[in-house]
Short mmCIF file of C-alpha atoms in Angstrom, two decimals:
data_model
loop_
_atom_site.label_atom_id
_atom_site.label_comp_id
_atom_site.label_asym_id
_atom_site.label_seq_id
_atom_site.Cartn_x
_atom_site.Cartn_y
_atom_site.Cartn_z
CA MET E 1 -10.51 -11.24 -27.44
CA THR E 2 -13.57 -12.87 -25.05
CA SER E 3 -15.26 -9.91 -22.18
CA TYR E 4 -14.63 -10.10 -18.58
CA ASN E 5 -18.11 -11.35 -16.92
CA HIS E 6 -17.33 -11.25 -13.05
CA LYS E 7 -19.98 -13.40 -11.58
CA GLU E 8 -18.68 -16.43 -13.77
CA TYR E 9 -15.51 -15.80 -13.54
CA MET E 10 -15.77 -15.51 -9.40
CA GLN E 11 -17.86 -18.19 -9.03
CA GLY E 12 -15.17 -20.28 -10.65
CA ILE E 13 -12.45 -19.09 -8.88
CA ALA E 14 -14.49 -19.86 -5.58
CA GLU E 15 -15.13 -23.70 -6.79
CA ASN E 16 -11.46 -24.54 -7.48
CA LEU E 17 -9.94 -22.49 -4.46
CA LYS E 18 -9.28 -25.27 -1.95
CA GLU E 19 -9.88 -22.27 0.83
CA ILE E 20 -13.26 -21.70 -0.54
CA LYS E 21 -14.33 -25.05 -2.24
CA HIS E 22 -17.77 -23.75 -3.13
CA SER E 23 -20.12 -26.02 -4.46
CA ALA E 24 -24.09 -26.87 -4.58
CA SER E 25 -23.48 -29.01 -1.51
CA HIS E 26 -21.19 -26.00 0.78
CA LYS E 27 -22.49 -22.73 -0.34
CA ALA E 28 -19.40 -20.37 -0.06
CA PHE E 29 -20.48 -18.09 -3.37
CA THR E 30 -23.12 -15.12 -3.11
CA GLU E 31 -23.71 -11.47 -4.96
CA GLY E 32 -25.81 -8.70 -4.13
CA THR E 33 -25.35 -4.76 -4.67
CA THR E 34 -23.21 -3.32 -2.08
CA LEU E 35 -26.14 -2.61 0.32
CA SER E 36 -28.03 -5.97 -0.18
CA LEU E 37 -24.91 -7.72 -0.17
CA PHE E 38 -24.42 -6.95 3.55
CA GLU E 39 -28.01 -6.90 4.45
CA GLY E 40 -28.48 -10.21 2.97
CA LEU E 41 -25.11 -11.38 4.66
CA THR E 42 -26.59 -10.81 7.85
CA GLU E 43 -30.30 -13.39 6.87
CA SER E 44 -28.02 -15.61 5.45
CA ILE E 45 -25.27 -15.87 8.02
CA GLY E 46 -25.88 -19.15 9.39
CA THR E 47 -26.49 -20.83 5.85
CA LEU E 48 -23.08 -19.84 4.32
CA HIS E 49 -20.21 -22.08 4.74
CA TYR E 50 -16.39 -20.13 5.86
CA PRO E 51 -14.45 -18.76 4.23
CA CYS E 52 -17.31 -17.20 1.58
CA LEU E 53 -16.18 -15.56 -1.66
CA ALA E 54 -18.86 -13.12 -2.31
CA ILE E 55 -19.01 -10.30 -5.50
CA ILE E 56 -20.80 -7.26 -5.20
CA ASP E 57 -22.87 -6.66 -8.50
CA GLU E 58 -23.27 -2.74 -9.67
CA LEU E 59 -22.80 -0.73 -12.39
CA SER E 60 -20.06 1.81 -11.26
CA LEU E 61 -17.36 3.47 -13.66
CA ARG E 62 -15.61 5.90 -14.60
CA LEU E 63 -14.79 7.90 -18.42
CA THR E 64 -10.98 8.10 -18.53
CA ASP E 65 -8.77 9.03 -21.29
CA LYS E 66 -10.80 12.62 -21.62
CA THR E 67 -8.42 14.65 -24.19
CA SER E 68 -9.63 11.73 -26.65
CA ASP E 69 -12.32 11.02 -29.01
CA ASN E 70 -11.78 7.55 -27.82
CA LEU E 71 -13.12 7.47 -25.06
CA LEU E 72 -12.16 5.10 -21.99
CA LYS E 73 -14.60 3.35 -19.89
CA THR E 74 -12.81 1.75 -16.68
CA PRO E 75 -15.83 -0.26 -14.55
CA TYR E 76 -14.92 -1.38 -11.15
CA TYR E 77 -15.47 -4.87 -10.00
CA GLN E 78 -15.60 -5.59 -6.57
CA PHE E 79 -15.39 -9.05 -4.65
CA VAL E 80 -15.13 -9.95 -0.70
CA VAL E 81 -13.66 -12.58 1.30
CA LEU E 82 -15.47 -13.47 4.83
CA LEU E 83 -14.57 -14.96 7.25
CA ARG E 84 -15.94 -15.82 10.77
CA ALA E 85 -14.38 -14.82 14.09
CA ASN E 86 -15.38 -14.52 17.55
CA VAL E 87 -18.18 -12.00 18.69
CA ASN E 88 -16.35 -9.22 20.77
CA ASP E 89 -13.46 -10.93 20.28
CA VAL E 90 -10.82 -7.66 18.39
CA ALA E 91 -8.14 -9.79 17.96
CA SER E 92 -9.83 -13.21 16.43
CA GLN E 93 -11.87 -10.56 14.13
CA ARG E 94 -8.35 -9.02 13.01
CA LYS E 95 -7.15 -12.61 12.42
CA ALA E 96 -10.04 -13.20 10.08
CA ARG E 97 -9.24 -10.00 8.20
CA GLU E 98 -5.60 -11.05 8.03
CA ASP E 99 -6.68 -14.77 6.97
CA ALA E 100 -8.85 -13.34 4.22
CA GLU E 101 -6.34 -10.72 3.04
CA VAL E 102 -4.07 -14.15 2.08
CA ILE E 103 -6.87 -15.34 0.27
CA CYS E 104 -7.31 -12.45 -1.84
CA ASP E 105 -4.04 -12.15 -2.73
CA LYS E 106 -4.50 -15.58 -3.99
CA VAL E 107 -7.41 -14.72 -6.03
CA LEU E 108 -5.67 -11.53 -7.59
CA SER E 109 -2.37 -13.87 -7.75
CA ARG E 110 -4.79 -16.60 -10.21
CA MET E 111 -6.31 -13.05 -12.05
CA PHE E 112 -2.50 -11.98 -13.09
CA HIS E 113 -1.94 -15.32 -14.58
CA ASN E 114 -4.85 -14.86 -16.32
CA GLN E 115 -4.03 -11.53 -17.36
CA ARG E 116 -0.75 -12.80 -18.61
CA ASN E 117 -2.13 -15.57 -20.82
CA ARG E 118 -5.10 -13.19 -21.95
CA GLN E 119 -8.06 -15.73 -20.47
CA PHE E 120 -11.02 -14.52 -19.46
CA GLY E 121 -11.20 -10.86 -20.44
CA LEU E 122 -8.79 -9.88 -17.81
CA THR E 123 -6.56 -8.45 -20.87
CA TYR E 124 -6.66 -4.82 -19.75
CA LEU E 125 -6.76 -5.37 -15.74
CA GLN E 126 -5.02 -2.64 -14.15
CA ARG E 127 -2.81 -3.28 -11.11
CA ASP E 128 -2.48 0.20 -10.05
CA GLY E 129 -6.09 0.34 -9.02
CA ILE E 130 -6.42 -2.72 -7.18
CA ARG E 131 -7.52 -1.74 -3.53
CA TYR E 132 -8.00 -3.79 -0.77
CA GLU E 133 -10.11 -2.38 2.63
CA GLY E 134 -10.84 -4.38 5.63
CA VAL E 135 -14.90 -5.39 6.16
CA GLY E 136 -16.55 -6.30 9.66
CA PRO E 137 -17.42 -7.39 11.97
CA LEU E 138 -20.64 -7.60 10.86
CA ALA E 139 -22.96 -10.02 11.99
CA ASP E 140 -22.15 -12.82 13.98
CA GLY E 141 -18.62 -11.56 14.08
CA VAL E 142 -18.02 -12.36 10.07
CA CYS E 143 -15.00 -10.40 9.01
CA GLY E 144 -13.08 -10.01 5.94
CA CYS E 145 -11.38 -7.92 3.11
CA PHE E 146 -13.34 -6.21 0.10
CA VAL E 147 -11.21 -5.99 -3.39
CA SER E 148 -11.66 -3.73 -5.70
CA PHE E 149 -10.08 -3.28 -9.17
CA THR E 150 -10.69 -2.29 -12.51
CA LEU E 151 -11.16 -3.55 -16.57
CA THR E 152 -10.50 -0.73 -19.11
CA LYS E 153 -12.62 -1.35 -21.90
CA SER E 154 -13.63 1.21 -25.25
CA ALA E 155 -15.87 3.48 -24.24
CA GLY E 156 -18.34 3.07 -27.85
CA ILE E 157 -19.08 7.06 -26.93
CA LEU E 158 -19.17 7.97 -30.29
CA TYR E 159 -21.13 11.83 -31.66
CA ASP E 160 -23.74 10.90 -34.46
CA THR E 161 -25.37 13.97 -36.20
CA SER E 162 -28.43 11.83 -37.20
CA ASP E 163 -29.05 11.45 -33.39
CA TRP E 164 -29.86 15.12 -32.90
CA THR E 165 -32.74 17.78 -34.79
CA ASP E 166 -29.77 20.45 -34.29
CA SER E 167 -26.76 18.99 -36.52
#
C-alpha cells in the first residue's frame, strides 16, 4: 500500500481540477507552514493565479487508541483554496469564501473517490475528522476556505528494553 504524500497529491489536484489548472506558466499552487504561508501570500499575491490551492506542510498529529498497545498516529493535513475578492467589500469576500468552499468540496470528492479505490494512501482517511474554516480577507482582498483532515496510521511506538539502561 502506498503512503500518502500531501504535496504530490495536492499538486496533482491543482493541476487537474479545471477551476485551478496549475502549471509552470499558470502558478496556482503553493505550500508552506501556517504562518509562513500567509506571510508568503502577502508577498506573492500578485504572482499567483486565482483560484489557488495552497497546502500547509507542517508536522501536526495526535496519538489515538490510548488503551491499546498499538497506538495510532493521526496526522493532520491542511489545504486552503483562495480566491481574490474586492477589498473592503464584505459581500464579495463572502462570495469568494463560498466559491472556495465549492472547490474544496470537489477536492474532497476526489479524495473520497481515491479512498474508495484505495489509491494514493488515502485508505484510512477519516471522514468524520474533516474541518472547514473561512479564511480572509488577507492581503489584497484574498479570501477562501481552509480544510483540515486526518489519516490514521500505525504509530510504530514499541517499547524496547535495549533502549533503556534500567531495564
